């Protein structure tokens, strides 16, 4: 059954839009790019005939698809050519909670940043993150451990 009806579209947008924007922003660090990814994910979801076994399966698919879309975006030549203009478009992500810790998390390398976000903010286990990320559980555990170590160092300096 396609997801293309107004009631379901409203449910999906209300449920997942903020999460998609946050994940995209964690990857791309640009509001406009995160919004483009969000639109791309909803277009794909609403125009496809996807069948999900549960809400958890649906959420996992959306997260995995968001991560893949961000990776694809970073690989494009357009992104590489226009990266020098980033300074002109530095706008914080929409609806991001204001916190000193989140600012520090945003300064971490991408693998650490996204792993910490999915684990601590979205509540996913290491095994689930590994499946979504396409990495081993050991790699995700390492990202989390190293990310926490870097955060501790950053907090100690303040």
PDB file of C-alpha atoms in Angstrom, residues 126-127 129-131 133-143:
ATOM      1  CA  UNK A 126      24.867  -0.304  19.226  1.00  0.00           C
ATOM      2  CA  UNK A 127      23.615  -3.285  17.218  1.00  0.00           C
ATOM      3  CA  UNK A 129      23.148   1.679  14.812  1.00  0.00           C
ATOM      4  CA  UNK A 130      25.615  -0.746  13.223  1.00  0.00           C
ATOM      5  CA  UNK A 131      22.845  -2.141  11.001  1.00  0.00           C
ATOM      6  CA  UNK A 133      25.201   2.622   9.428  1.00  0.00           C
ATOM      7  CA  UNK A 134      26.417  -0.463   7.560  1.00  0.00           C
ATOM      8  CA  UNK A 135      29.334  -0.811   9.998  1.00  0.00           C
ATOM      9  CA  UNK A 136      30.346  -3.440  12.548  1.00  0.00           C
ATOM     10  CA  UNK A 137      29.183  -3.257  16.153  1.00  0.00           C
ATOM     11  CA  UNK A 138      32.824  -2.885  17.198  1.00  0.00           C
ATOM     12  CA  UNK A 139      33.212   0.158  14.957  1.00  0.00           C
ATOM     13  CA  UNK A 140      30.119   1.814  16.461  1.00  0.00           C
ATOM     14  CA  UNK A 141      31.285   0.995  19.998  1.00  0.00           C
ATOM     15  CA  UNK A 142      34.640   2.549  19.146  1.00  0.00           C
ATOM     16  CA  UNK A 143      32.966   5.678  17.729  1.00  0.00           C
TER      17      UNK A 143
END
